[in-house]
Tab-separated table of C-alpha atoms in Angstrom:
chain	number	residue	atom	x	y	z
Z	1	UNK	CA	0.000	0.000	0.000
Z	2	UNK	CA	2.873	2.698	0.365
Z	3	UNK	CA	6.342	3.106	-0.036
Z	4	UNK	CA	8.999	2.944	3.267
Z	5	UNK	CA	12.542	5.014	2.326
Z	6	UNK	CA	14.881	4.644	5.403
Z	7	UNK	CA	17.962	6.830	6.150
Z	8	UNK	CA	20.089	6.112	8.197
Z	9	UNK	CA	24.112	6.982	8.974
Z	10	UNK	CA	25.970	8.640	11.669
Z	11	UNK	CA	25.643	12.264	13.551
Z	12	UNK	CA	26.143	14.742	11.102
Z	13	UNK	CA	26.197	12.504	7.728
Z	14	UNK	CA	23.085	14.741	6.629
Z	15	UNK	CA	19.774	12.349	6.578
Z	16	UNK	CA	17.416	15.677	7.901
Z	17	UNK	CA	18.457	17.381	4.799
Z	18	UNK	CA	18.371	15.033	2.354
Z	19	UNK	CA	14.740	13.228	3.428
Z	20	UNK	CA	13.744	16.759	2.768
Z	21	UNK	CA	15.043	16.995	-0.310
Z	22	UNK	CA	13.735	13.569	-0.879
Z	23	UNK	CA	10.272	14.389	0.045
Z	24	UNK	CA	10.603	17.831	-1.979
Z	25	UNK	CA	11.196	15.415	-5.094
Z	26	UNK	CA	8.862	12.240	-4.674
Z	27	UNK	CA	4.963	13.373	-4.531
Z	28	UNK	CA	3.033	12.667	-1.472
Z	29	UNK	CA	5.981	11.691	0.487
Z	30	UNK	CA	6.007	12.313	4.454
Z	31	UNK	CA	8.988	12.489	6.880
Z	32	UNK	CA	9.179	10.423	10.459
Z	33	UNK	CA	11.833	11.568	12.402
Z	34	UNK	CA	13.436	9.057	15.522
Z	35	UNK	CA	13.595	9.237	17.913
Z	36	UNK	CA	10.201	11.126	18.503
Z	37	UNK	CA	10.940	14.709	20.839
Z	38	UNK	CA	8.932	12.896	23.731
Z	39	UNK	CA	11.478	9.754	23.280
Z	40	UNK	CA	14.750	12.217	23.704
Z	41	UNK	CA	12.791	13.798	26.880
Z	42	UNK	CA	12.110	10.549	28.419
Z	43	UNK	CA	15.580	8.804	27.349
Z	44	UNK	CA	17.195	11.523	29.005
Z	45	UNK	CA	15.707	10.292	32.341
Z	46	UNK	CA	17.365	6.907	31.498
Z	47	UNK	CA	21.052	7.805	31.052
Z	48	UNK	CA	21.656	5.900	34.253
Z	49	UNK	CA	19.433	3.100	34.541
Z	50	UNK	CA	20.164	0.096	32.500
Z	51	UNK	CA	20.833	0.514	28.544
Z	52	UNK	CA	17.923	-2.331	27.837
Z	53	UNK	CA	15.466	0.078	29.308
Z	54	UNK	CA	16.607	3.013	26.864
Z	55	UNK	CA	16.327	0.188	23.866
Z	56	UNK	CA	12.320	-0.849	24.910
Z	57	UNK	CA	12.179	2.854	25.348
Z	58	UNK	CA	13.206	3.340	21.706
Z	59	UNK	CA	11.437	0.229	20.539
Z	60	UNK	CA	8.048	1.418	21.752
Z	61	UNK	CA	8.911	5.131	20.738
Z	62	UNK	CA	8.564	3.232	16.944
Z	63	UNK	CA	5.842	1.243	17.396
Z	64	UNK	CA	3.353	4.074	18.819
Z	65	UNK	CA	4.526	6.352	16.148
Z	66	UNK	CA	3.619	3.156	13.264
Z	67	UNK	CA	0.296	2.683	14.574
Z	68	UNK	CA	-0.313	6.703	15.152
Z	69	UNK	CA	1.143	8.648	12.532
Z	70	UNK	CA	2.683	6.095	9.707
Z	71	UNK	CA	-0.110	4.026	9.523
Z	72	UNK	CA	-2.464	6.520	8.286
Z	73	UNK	CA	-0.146	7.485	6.303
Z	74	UNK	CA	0.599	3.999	4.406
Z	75	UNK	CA	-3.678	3.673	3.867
Z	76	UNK	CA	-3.143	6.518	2.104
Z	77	UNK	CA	-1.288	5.134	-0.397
Z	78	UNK	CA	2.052	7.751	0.351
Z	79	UNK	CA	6.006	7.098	0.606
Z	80	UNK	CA	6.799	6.966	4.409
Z	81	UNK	CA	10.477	8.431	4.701
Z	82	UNK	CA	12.340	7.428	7.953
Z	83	UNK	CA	15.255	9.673	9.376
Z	84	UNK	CA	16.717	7.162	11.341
Z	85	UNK	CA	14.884	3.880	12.503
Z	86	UNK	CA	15.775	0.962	14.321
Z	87	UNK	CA	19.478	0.391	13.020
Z	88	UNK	CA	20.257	3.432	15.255
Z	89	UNK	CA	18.989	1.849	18.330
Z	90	UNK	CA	21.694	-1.340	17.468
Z	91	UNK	CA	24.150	1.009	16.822
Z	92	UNK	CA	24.032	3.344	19.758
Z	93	UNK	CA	22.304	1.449	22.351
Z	94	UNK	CA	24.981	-1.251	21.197
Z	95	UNK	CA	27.854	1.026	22.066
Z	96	UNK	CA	26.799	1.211	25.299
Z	97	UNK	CA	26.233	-2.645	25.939
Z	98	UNK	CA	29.860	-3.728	24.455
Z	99	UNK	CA	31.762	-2.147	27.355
Z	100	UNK	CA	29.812	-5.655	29.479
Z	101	UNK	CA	31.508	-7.820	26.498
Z	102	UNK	CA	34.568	-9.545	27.447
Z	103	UNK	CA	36.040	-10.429	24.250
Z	104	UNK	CA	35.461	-9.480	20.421
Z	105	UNK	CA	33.366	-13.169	20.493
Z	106	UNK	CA	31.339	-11.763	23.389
Z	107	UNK	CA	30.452	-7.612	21.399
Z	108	UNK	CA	29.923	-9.985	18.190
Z	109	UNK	CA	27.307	-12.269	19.968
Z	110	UNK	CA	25.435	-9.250	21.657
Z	111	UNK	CA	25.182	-7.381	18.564
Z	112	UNK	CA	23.683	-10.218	16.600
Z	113	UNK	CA	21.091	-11.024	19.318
Z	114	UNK	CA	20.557	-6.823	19.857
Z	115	UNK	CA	19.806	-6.994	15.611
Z	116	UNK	CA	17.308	-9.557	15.573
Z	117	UNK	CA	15.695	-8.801	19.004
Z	118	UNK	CA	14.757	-5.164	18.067
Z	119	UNK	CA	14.501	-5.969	13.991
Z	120	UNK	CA	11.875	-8.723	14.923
Z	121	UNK	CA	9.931	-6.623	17.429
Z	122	UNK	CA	9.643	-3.735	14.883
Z	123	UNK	CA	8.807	-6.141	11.950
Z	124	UNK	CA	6.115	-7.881	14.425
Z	125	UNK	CA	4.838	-4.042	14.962
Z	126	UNK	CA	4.917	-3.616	11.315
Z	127	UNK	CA	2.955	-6.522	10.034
Z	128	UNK	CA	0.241	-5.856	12.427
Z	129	UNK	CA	0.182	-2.154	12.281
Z	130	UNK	CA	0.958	-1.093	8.602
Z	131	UNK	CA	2.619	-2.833	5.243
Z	132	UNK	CA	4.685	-1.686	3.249
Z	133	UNK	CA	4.706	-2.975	-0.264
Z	134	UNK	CA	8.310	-1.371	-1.128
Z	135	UNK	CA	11.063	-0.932	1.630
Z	136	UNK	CA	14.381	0.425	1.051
Z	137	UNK	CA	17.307	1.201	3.526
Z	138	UNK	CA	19.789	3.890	2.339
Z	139	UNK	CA	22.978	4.349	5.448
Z	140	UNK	CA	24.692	7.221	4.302
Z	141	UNK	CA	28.285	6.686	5.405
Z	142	UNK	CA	30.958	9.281	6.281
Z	143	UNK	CA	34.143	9.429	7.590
Z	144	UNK	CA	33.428	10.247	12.133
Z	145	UNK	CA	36.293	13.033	12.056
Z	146	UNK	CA	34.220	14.507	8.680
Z	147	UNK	CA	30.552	13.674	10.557
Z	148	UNK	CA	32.138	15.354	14.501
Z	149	UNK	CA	32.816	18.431	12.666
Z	150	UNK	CA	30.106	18.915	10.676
Z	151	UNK	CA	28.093	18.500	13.910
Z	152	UNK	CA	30.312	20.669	15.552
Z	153	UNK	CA	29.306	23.418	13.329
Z	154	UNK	CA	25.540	22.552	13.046
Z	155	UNK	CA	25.345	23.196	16.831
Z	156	UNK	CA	27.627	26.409	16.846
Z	157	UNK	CA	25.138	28.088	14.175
Z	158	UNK	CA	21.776	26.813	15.481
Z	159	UNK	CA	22.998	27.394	18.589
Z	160	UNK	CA	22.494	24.116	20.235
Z	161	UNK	CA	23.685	21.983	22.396
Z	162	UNK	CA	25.186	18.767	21.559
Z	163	UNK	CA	23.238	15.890	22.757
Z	164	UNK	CA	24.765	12.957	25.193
Z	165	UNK	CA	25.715	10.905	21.877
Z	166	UNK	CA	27.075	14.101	20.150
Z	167	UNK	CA	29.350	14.744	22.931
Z	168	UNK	CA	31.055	11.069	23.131
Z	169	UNK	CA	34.684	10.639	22.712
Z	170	UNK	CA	36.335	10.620	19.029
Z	171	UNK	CA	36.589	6.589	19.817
Z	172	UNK	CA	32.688	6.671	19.841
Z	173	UNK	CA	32.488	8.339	16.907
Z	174	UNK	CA	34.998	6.087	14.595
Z	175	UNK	CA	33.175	3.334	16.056
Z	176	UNK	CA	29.638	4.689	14.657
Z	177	UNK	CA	31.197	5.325	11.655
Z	178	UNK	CA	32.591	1.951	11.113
Z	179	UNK	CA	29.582	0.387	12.239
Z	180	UNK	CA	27.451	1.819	9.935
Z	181	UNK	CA	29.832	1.581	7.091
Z	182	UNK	CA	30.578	-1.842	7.259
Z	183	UNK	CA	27.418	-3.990	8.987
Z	184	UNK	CA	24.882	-6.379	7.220
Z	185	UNK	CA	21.604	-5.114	9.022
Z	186	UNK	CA	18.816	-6.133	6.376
Z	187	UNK	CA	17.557	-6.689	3.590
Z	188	UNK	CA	17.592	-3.936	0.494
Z	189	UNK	CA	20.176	-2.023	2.219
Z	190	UNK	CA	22.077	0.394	0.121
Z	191	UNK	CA	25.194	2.487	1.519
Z	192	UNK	CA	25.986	5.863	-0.378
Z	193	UNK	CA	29.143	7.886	0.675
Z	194	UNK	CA	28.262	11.320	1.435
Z	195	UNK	CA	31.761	12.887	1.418
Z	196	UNK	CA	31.923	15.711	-0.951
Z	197	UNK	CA	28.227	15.462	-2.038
Z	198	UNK	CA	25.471	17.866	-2.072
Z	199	UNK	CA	22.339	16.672	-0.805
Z	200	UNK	CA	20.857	17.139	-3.783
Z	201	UNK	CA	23.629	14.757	-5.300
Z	202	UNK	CA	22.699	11.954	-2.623
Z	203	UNK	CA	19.240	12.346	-3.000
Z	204	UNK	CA	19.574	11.619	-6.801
Z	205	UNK	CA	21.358	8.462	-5.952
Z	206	UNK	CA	18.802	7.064	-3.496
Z	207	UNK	CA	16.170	8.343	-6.209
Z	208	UNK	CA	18.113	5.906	-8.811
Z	209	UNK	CA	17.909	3.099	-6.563
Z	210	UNK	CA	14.118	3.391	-6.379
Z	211	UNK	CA	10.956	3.391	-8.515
Z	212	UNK	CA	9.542	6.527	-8.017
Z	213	UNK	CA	6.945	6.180	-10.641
C-alpha cells in the first residue's frame, strides 16, 4: 500500500536534509523523524538506569509512532520516509552494551542477538500495524572526524547543544562510523558515501535506486 525510504548513517552525515530533499522530489511523500521529541525527553531520564530500558524505550517510541502517525499514512497510499529507525537503536544502544563484552566473540554475539531482538519486534509491529509494499534502507556513510565536525558546526550556528551521543569521545564516533559503514543489518540495504556530495547529489542516488513512478 505505500512506499517505506529509510535513512540512516551517523551524527552529522546529513539524513534531515536530504529526506527533505527527498520528500521535496517524490509526490506525497512524508517524513518520520526518531527518535520522537517525547522519546529524547524521556531517554534523558534513562542515562543511568540500565541501557535495555533506553532500547524498549526506543522500541516502543517506533511502534506508537507506526500505529499513530505512519499508519495513516501507508492507507493513504504515500512514501513513508524514515530519518533514522531501528538500526540506530543497534548502533548506539549497542555502544553502550559492548563495554559488558569480554572479548570481540562476546560484542559480536550481543550485537547479533541486539539486531534480531529489536529488527523482529519492529517487523512484528509492522505486520500488524501497517505494510509496506516497497522498503528500502539507504545508510549514508561518512568518515566520524568529517561527521564530529560537521556537527560541531551545526550546533555552533543553530545554537544548540550537543546531545549525550554528540558529545562522546572521538573513539565513539569512529566506532559509529565503522559500524554503519561496514554492517549487514537487512535486507535492500544500500550504503551511499556522502563525502563531498550535495544533498541534492545523494538524494539523486537514493532516487536511482528506487521506482519513483
Amino acid at each position: 500500500m505505500g512506499r517505506l525510504i529509510v535513512l540512516e548513517g551517523i551524527d552529522g552525515c546529513g539524513k534531515s536534509t536530504v529526506a527533505q530533499v527527498l520528500k521535496n522530489k517524490i509526490r506525497d511523500a512524508e517524513i518520520v523523524s526518531f527518535p520522537t521529541p517525547d522519546a529524547k525527553l524521556r531517554a534523558a531520564e534513562l542515562e543511568n538506569e540500565p541501557v535495555m530500558s533506553s532500547v524498549l524505550l526506543y522500541v516502543g517510541d517506533m511502534v506508537k509512532a507506526l500505529q499513530e502517525t505512519v499508519a495513516p499514512l501507508v492507507k493513504q497510499g504515500k512514501t513513508v520516509i524514515f530519518d533514522r529507525y531501528w538500526l540506530s537503536t543497534v548502533v548506539y544502544q549497542g555502544g553502550r552494551l559492548k563495554k559488558y563484552c569480554k572479548n570481540m566473540e562476546e560484542s559480536a554475539l550481543m550485537y547479533a542477538s541486539l539486531i534480531t531482538s529489536v529488527k523482529g519486534l519492529l517487523e512484528l509491529a509492522g505486520q500488524e500495524l501497517c505494510r509496506f509494499d516497497d522498503v528500502h534502507y539507504f545508510i549514508l556513510t561518512l568518515p566520524f572526524r568529517d561527521a564530529l565536525l560537521r556537527s560541531l558546526q551545526r550546533s555552533l550556528q543553530q545554537g544548540v547543544e550537543l546531545d549525550q551521543y554528540e558529545r562522546a569521545f572521538d573513539k565513539e564516533w569512529e566506532y559509529r562510523a565503522l559500524f554503519y559503514a561496514n554492517v549487514d543489518f537487512t535486507e535492500n540495504e544500500t550504503r551511499i558515501s556522502v563525502l563531498d556530495k550535495t544533498p541534492e547529489q545523494i538524494a539523486g542516488e537514493i532516487l536511482e535506486n528506487i521506482d519513483v513512478a
